Coordinates of C-alpha atoms and ligand atoms in Angstrom, one line a residue:
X1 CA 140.8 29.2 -148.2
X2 CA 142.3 26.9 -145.7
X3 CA 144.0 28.9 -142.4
X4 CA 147.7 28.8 -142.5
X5 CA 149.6 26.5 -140.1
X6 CA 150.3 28.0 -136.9
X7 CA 151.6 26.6 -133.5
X8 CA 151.0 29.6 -131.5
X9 CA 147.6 29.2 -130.9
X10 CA 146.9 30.9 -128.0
X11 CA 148.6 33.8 -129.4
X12 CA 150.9 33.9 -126.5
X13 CA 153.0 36.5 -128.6
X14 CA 151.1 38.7 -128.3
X15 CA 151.3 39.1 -125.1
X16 CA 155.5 39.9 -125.1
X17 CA 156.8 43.7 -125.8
X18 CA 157.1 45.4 -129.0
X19 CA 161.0 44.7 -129.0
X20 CA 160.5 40.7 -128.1
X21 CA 158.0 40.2 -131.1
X22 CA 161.0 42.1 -133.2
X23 CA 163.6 39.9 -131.9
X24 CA 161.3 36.8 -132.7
X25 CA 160.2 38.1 -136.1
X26 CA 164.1 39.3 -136.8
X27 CA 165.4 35.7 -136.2
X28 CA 162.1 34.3 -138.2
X29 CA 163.2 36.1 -141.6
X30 CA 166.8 35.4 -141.0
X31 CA 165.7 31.4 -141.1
X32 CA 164.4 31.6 -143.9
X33 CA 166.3 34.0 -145.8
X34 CA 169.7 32.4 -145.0
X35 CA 169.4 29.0 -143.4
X36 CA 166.2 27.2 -145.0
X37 CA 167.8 27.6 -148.9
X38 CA 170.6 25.5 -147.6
X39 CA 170.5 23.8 -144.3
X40 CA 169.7 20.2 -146.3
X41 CA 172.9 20.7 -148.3
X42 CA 175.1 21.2 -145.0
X43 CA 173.4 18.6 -143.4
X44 CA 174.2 16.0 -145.6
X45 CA 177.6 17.7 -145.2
X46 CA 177.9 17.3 -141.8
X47 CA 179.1 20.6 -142.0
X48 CA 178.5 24.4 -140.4
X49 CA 178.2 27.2 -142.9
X50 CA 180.4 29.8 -141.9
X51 CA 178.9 32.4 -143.9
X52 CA 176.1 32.6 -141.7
X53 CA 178.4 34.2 -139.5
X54 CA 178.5 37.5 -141.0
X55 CA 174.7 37.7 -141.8
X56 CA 174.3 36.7 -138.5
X57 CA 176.5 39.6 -137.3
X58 CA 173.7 42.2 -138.6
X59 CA 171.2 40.6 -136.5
X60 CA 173.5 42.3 -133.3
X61 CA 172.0 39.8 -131.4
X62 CA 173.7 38.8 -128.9
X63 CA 173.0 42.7 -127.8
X64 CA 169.4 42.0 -126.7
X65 CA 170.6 39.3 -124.3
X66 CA 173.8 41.0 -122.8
X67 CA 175.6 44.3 -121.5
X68 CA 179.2 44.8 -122.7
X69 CA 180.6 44.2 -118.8
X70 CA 178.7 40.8 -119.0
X71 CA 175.3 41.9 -116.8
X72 CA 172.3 40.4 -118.5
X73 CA 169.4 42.9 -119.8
X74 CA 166.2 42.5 -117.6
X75 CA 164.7 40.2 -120.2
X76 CA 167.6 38.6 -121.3
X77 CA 165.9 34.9 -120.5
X78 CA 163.0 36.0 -122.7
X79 CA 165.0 37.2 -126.0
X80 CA 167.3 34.1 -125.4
X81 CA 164.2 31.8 -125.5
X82 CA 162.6 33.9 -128.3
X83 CA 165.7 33.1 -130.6
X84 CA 166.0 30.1 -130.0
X85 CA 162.4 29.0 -130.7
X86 CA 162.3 30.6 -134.1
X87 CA 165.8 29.4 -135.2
X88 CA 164.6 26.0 -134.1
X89 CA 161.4 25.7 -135.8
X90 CA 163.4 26.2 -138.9
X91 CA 166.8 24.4 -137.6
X92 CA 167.9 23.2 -134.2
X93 CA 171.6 23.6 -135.7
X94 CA 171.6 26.9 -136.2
X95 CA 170.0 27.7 -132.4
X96 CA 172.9 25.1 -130.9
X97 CA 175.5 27.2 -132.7
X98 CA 174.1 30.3 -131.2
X99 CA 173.6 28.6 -128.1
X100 CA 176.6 27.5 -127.3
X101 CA 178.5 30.9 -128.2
X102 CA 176.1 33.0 -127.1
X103 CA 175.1 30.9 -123.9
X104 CA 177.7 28.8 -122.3
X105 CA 181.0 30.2 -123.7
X106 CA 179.6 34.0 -123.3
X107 CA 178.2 33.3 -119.6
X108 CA 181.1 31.7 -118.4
X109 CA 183.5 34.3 -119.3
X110 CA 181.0 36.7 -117.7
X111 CA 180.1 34.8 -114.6
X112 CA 183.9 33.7 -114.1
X113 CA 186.3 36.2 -115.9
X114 CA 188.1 39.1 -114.7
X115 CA 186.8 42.7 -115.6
X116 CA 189.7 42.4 -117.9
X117 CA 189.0 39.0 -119.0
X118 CA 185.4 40.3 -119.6
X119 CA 186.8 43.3 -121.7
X120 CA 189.3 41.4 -123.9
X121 CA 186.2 38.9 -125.0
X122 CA 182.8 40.0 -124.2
X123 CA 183.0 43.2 -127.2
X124 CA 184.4 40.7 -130.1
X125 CA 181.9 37.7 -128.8
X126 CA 178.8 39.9 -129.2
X127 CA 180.1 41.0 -132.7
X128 CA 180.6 37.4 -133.9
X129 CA 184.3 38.1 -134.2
X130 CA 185.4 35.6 -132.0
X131 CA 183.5 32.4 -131.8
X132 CA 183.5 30.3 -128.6
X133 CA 183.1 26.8 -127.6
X134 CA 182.4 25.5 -123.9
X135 CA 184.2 21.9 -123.2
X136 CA 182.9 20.3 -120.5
X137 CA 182.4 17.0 -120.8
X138 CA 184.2 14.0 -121.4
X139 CA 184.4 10.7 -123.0
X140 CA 184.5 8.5 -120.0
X141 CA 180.8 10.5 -119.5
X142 CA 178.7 14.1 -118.8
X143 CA 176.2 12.7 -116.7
X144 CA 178.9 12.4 -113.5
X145 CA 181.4 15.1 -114.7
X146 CA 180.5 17.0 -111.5
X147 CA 182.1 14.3 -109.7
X148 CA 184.4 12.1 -112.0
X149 CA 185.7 15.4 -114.0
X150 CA 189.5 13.9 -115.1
X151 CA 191.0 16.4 -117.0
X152 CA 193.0 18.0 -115.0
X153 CA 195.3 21.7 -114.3
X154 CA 198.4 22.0 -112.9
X155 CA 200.3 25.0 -111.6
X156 CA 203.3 25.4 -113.3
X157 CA 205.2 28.1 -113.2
X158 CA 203.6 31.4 -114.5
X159 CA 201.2 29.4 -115.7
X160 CA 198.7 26.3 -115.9
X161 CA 199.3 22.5 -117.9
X162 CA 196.3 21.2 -119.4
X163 CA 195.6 17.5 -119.7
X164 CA 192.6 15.3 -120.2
X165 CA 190.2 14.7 -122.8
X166 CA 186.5 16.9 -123.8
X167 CA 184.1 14.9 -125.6
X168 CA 180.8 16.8 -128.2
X169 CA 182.0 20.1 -127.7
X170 CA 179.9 22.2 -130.0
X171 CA 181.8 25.4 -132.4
X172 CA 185.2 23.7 -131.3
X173 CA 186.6 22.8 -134.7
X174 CA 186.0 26.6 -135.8
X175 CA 186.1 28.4 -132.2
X176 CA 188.2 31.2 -131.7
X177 CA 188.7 29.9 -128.1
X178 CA 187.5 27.2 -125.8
X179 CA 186.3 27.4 -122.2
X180 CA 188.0 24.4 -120.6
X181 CA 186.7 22.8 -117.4
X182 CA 190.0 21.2 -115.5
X183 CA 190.1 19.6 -111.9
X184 CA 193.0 21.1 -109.8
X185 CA 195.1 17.9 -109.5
X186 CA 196.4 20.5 -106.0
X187 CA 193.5 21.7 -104.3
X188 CA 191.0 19.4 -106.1
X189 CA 188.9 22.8 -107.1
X190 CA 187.5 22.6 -110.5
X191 CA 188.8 25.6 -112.3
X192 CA 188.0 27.2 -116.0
X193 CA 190.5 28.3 -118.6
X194 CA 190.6 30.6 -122.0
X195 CA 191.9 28.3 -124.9
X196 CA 193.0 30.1 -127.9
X197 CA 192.6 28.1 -130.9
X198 CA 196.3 27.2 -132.1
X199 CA 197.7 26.6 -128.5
X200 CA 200.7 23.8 -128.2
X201 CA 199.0 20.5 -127.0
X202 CA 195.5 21.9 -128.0
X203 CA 194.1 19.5 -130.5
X204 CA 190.6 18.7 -131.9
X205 CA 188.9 16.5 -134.2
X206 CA 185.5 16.6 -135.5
X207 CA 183.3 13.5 -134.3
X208 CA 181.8 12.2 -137.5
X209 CA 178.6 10.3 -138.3
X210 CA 176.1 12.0 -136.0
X211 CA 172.8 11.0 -136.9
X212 CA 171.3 14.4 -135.0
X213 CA 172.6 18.1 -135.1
X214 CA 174.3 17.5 -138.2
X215 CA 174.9 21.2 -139.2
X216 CA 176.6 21.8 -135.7
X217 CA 180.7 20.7 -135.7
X218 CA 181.1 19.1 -132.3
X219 CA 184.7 18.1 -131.5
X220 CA 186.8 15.9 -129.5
X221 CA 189.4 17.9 -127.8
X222 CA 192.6 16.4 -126.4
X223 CA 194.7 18.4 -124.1
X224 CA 198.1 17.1 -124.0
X225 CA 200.0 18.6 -121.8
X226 CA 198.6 22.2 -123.3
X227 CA 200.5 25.2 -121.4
X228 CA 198.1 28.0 -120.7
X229 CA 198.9 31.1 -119.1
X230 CA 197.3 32.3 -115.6
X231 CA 195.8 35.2 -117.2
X232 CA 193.7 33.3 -118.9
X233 CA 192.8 31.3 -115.9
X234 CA 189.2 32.5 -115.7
X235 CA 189.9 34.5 -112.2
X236 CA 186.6 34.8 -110.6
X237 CA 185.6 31.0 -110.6
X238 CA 184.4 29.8 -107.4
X239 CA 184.5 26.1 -108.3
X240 CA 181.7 23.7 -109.7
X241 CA 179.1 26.2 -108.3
X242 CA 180.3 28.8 -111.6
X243 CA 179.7 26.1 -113.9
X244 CA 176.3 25.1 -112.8
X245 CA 175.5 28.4 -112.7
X246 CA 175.8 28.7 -116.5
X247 CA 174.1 25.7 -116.9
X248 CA 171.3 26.9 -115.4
X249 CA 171.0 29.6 -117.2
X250 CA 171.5 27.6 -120.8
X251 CA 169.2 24.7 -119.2
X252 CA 166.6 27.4 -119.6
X253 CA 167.5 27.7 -123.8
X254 CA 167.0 24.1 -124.3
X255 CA 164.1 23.4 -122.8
X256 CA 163.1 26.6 -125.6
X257 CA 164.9 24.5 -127.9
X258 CA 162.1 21.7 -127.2
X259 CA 159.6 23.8 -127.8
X260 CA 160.5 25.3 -131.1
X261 CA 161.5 21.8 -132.5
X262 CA 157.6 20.5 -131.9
X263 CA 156.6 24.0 -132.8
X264 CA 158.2 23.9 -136.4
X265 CA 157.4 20.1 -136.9
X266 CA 153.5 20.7 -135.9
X267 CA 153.5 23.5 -138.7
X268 CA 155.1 21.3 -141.1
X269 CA 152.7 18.5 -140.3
X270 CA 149.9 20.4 -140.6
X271 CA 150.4 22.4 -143.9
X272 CA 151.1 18.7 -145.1
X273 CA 147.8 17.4 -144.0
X274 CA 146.3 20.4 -145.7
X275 CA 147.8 19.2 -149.2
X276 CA 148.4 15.6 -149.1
X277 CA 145.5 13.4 -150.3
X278 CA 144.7 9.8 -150.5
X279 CA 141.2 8.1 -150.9
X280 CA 140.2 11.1 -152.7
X281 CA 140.9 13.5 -149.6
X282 CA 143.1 15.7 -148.0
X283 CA 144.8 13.7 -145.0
X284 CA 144.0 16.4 -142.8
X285 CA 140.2 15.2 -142.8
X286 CA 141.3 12.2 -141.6
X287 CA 139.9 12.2 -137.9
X288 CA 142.7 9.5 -137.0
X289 CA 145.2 12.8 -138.5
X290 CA 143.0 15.5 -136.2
X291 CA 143.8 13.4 -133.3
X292 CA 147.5 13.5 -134.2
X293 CA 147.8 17.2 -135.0
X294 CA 145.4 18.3 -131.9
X295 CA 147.7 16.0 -129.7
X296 CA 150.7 18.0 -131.0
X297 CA 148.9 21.4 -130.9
X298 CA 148.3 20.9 -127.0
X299 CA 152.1 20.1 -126.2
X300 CA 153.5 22.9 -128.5
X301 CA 150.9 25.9 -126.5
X302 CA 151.9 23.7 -122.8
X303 CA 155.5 23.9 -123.8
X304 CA 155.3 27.1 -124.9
X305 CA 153.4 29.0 -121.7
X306 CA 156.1 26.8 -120.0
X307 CA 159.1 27.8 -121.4
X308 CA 157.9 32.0 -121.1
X309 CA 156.6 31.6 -117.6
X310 CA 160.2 29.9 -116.8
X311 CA 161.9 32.8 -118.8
X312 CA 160.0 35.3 -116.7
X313 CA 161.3 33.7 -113.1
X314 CA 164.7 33.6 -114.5
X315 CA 164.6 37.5 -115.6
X316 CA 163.3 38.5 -112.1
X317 CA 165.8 36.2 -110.5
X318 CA 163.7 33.6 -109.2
X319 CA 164.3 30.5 -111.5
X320 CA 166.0 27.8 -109.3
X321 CA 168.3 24.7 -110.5
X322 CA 164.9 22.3 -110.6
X323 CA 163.0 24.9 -112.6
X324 CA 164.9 24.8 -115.3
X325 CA 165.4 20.9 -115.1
X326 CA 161.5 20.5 -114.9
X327 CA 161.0 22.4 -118.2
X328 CA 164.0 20.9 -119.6
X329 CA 162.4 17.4 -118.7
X330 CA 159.0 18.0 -119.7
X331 CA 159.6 19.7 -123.1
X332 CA 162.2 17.6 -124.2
X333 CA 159.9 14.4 -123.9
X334 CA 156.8 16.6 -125.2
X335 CA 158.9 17.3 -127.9
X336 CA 160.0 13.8 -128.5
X337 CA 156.2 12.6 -128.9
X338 CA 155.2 15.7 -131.4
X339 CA 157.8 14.9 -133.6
X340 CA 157.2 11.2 -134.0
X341 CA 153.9 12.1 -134.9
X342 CA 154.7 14.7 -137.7
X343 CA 156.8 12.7 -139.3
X344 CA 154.4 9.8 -138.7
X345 CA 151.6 12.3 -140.4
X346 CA 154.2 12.4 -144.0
X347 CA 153.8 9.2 -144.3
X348 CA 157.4 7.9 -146.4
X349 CA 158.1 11.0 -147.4
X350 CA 158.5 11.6 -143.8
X351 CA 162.1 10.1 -143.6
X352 CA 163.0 12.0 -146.8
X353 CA 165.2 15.3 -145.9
X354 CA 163.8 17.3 -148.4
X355 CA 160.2 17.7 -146.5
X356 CA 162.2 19.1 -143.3
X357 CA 160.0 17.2 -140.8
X358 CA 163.0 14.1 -140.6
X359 CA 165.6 16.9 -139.4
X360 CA 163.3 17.7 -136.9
X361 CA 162.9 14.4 -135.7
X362 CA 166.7 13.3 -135.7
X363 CA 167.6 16.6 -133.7
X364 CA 165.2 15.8 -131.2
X365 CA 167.3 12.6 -129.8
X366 CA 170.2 15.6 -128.9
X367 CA 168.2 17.7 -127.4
X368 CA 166.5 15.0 -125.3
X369 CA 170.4 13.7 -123.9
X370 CA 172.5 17.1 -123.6
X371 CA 172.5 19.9 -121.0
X372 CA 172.0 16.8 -118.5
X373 CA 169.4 14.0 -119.5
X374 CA 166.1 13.4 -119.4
X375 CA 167.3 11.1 -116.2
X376 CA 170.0 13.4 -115.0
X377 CA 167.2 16.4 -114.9
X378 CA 165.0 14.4 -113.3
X379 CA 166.7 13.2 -110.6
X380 CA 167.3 17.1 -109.7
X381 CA 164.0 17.9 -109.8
X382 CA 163.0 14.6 -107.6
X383 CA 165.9 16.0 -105.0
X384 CA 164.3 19.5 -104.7
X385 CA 160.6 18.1 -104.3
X386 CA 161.2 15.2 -101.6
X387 CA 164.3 16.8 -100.3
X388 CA 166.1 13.1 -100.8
X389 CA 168.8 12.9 -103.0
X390 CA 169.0 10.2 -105.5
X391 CA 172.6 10.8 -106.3
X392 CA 175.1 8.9 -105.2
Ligands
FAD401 P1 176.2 9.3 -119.9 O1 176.5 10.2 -118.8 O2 177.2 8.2 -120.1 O3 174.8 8.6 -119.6 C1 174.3 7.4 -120.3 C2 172.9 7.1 -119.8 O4 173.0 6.8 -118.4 C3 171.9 8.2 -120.0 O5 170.7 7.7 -120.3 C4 171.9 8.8 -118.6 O6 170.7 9.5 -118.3 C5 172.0 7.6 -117.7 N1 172.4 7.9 -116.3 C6 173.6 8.4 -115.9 N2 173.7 8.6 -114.6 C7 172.4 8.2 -114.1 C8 171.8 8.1 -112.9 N3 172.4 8.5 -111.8 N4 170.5 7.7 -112.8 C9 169.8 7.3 -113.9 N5 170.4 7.3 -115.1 C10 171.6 7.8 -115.2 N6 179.1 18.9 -123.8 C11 179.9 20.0 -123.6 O7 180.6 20.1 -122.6 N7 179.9 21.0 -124.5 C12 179.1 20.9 -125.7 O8 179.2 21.9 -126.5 C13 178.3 19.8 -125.9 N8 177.5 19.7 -127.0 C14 176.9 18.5 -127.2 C15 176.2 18.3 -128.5 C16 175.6 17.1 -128.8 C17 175.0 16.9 -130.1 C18 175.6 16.0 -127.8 C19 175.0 14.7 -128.1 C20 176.2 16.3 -126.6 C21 176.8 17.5 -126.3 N9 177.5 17.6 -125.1 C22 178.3 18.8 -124.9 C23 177.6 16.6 -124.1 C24 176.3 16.3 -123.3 O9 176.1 17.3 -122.4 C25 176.3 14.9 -122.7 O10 176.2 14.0 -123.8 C26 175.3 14.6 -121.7 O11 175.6 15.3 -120.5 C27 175.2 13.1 -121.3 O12 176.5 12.6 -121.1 P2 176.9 11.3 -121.8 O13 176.6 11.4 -123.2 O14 178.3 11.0 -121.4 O15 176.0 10.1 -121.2

């Protein structure tokens, strides 16, 4: 009887709550109930199923993360990071989806909206009835949208005018509304705005052909001259320092997502090595293979004490700007090299969607270039630990 694959070696499980383990093991059976039977179909769709919208409703979610007048729960970091690890060992899709409602479009309009802003949208986002997208950055770059952010927002009248482009923004071609992120062409301040899907001048188009995160829709968004009114202006933005604020806080879901990518493809590669033979043995005794899978084992446990310890500081309100870029940085490489070597461990079949590890290996290049780059992240972290700055 061979032991069954499993990346959390050091059982670091077991050392979360009773709740946290029934988050995890919630979101676990969900995978593969409702996503595994037909993520390779939408994939090769380049498509986002939208029934898993009401199944994913049950789940109540987003309730484990946040309170109705948009406070987090004390361990909202951990649940977060506890979702998005098992949706990702199964599908990183499925964990950007959630991430990107549940994270940046949720935050913002909790970190930047009114109390009435917070009570129109905060109820119907944590019931899945109203999707949202976050549209940030652009097509002339993300990297430097800090500093070179050109859509803009004009006063004008009772109201704002919209124009610009938003480039990869995740939900958008579904999204009930769209947090838009507009320089002030007045006062220069960047300022966010609720767009309900439907508005004149509001237009997307899905971006085809992406080799990674194909069950996510991402969408190019052009605002041409798109009227907006001021009460949807989110009223308690103090400029770029609300939007870095809630990417921080996502920051912190990708580096999970890292972790849960390596996490699923080590399993994969493993049960693999188990079955697969050639020379008259199973791979997996292969010493060149016990290298490979070892190698992977001790990125997936260092990624993963990472990611809770960095979960933990956030909770207790200690997790600064380079924390999260450090984990970010570290798991998204980490993750990188474990993948490569599952899929190297399958052999042909290895590029073949229907053994799962190829999925894991495409989403990988996303996760390693969004929420800031592997450079971007760096550079912060490099500013906080020599106290020079690196940016222009
Ligand atoms: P660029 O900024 O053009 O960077 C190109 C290269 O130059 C990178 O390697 C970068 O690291 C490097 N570089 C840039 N500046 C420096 C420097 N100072 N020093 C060293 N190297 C540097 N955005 C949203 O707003 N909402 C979303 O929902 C969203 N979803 C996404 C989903 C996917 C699948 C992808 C791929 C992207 C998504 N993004 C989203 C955008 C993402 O955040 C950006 O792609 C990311 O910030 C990088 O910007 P860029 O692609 O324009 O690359």
């Amino acid at each position: 009887e061979l032991p069954e694959a499993d990346g959390d070696f050091y059982g670091q499980m077991d050392t979360l709550t009773a709740e946290e383990r029934e988050v995890a093991h919630t979101t676990r059976r969900f995978m593969h109930e409702h996503v595994a039977p037909i993520m390779n179909e939408y994939w090769s769709r380049d498509e986002f199923p939208r029934q898993l919208i009401p199944e994913l409703r049950k789940l109540d979610l987003l309730r484990k993360i946040w309170n109705e007048d948009g406070s987090r729960k004390p361990n909202a970091t951990v649940m977060e990071g506890l979702v998005t690890l098992e949706a990702c060992k199964v599908d990183v899709s499925t964990a950007v989806f959630f991430g990107v409602h549940a994270g940046l479009a949720f935050a913002s309009i909790a970190l930047g909206g009114s109390d009435e802003q917070k009570a129109e949208w905060l109820p119907k986002m944590m019931d899945l009835e109203a999707i949202g997208a976050f549209g940030l950055t652009e097509p002339e770059g993300g990297s430097q949208v800090s500093q070179g952010m050109r859509t803009t927002c004009k006063r004008d009248g009772d109201g704002w005018t919209l124009r610009g482009q938003k480039k990869w923004i995740g939900n958008s071609t579904f999204s009930d509304m769209t947090v838009i992120w507009a320089r002030d062409v007045d006062t220069q301040e960047v300022r966010g705005f609720i767009v309900r899907a439907g508005t004149p001048g509001y237009n997307v188009e899905k971006i085809e052909g992406k080799i990674a995160l194909r069950i996510v829709e991402n969408g190019l968004i052009t605002l041409d001259d798109c009227r907006v009114p001021d009460s949807d202006r989110l009223q308690n933005v103090q400029g770029w320092r609300t939007t870095a604020e809630v990417l921080k806080l996502t920051r912190a879901g990708v580096a999970w997502q890292g972790v849960g990518c390596a996490m699923g493809a080590y399993e994969l590669a493993v049960t693999y090595s188990q079955e697969r033979e050639q020379f008259g043995k199973r791979i997996g005794e292969f010493q060149l293979i016990q290298n490979h899978l070892v190698h992977m084992l001790g990125n997936v446990t260092s990624m993963f004490a990472l990611c809770l310890r960095l979960s933990h500081m956030a909770d207790g309100g200690d997790m600064k700007d380079e924390h999260a870029a450090l984990a970010k940085v570290f798991t998204a490489a980490r993750c990188r090299e474990t993948v490569a070597f599952a899929r190297e461990a399958f052999g042909g079949n290895g590029i073949l969607l229907e053994y799962g590890v190829a999925k894991h290996f495409a989403d990988t290049e996303a996760i390693y270039s969004y929420e800031g780059t592997n450079e971007i992240n760096t550079l912060v972290v490099g500013r906080a630990i020599t106290g020079l700055s690196a940016f222009v």
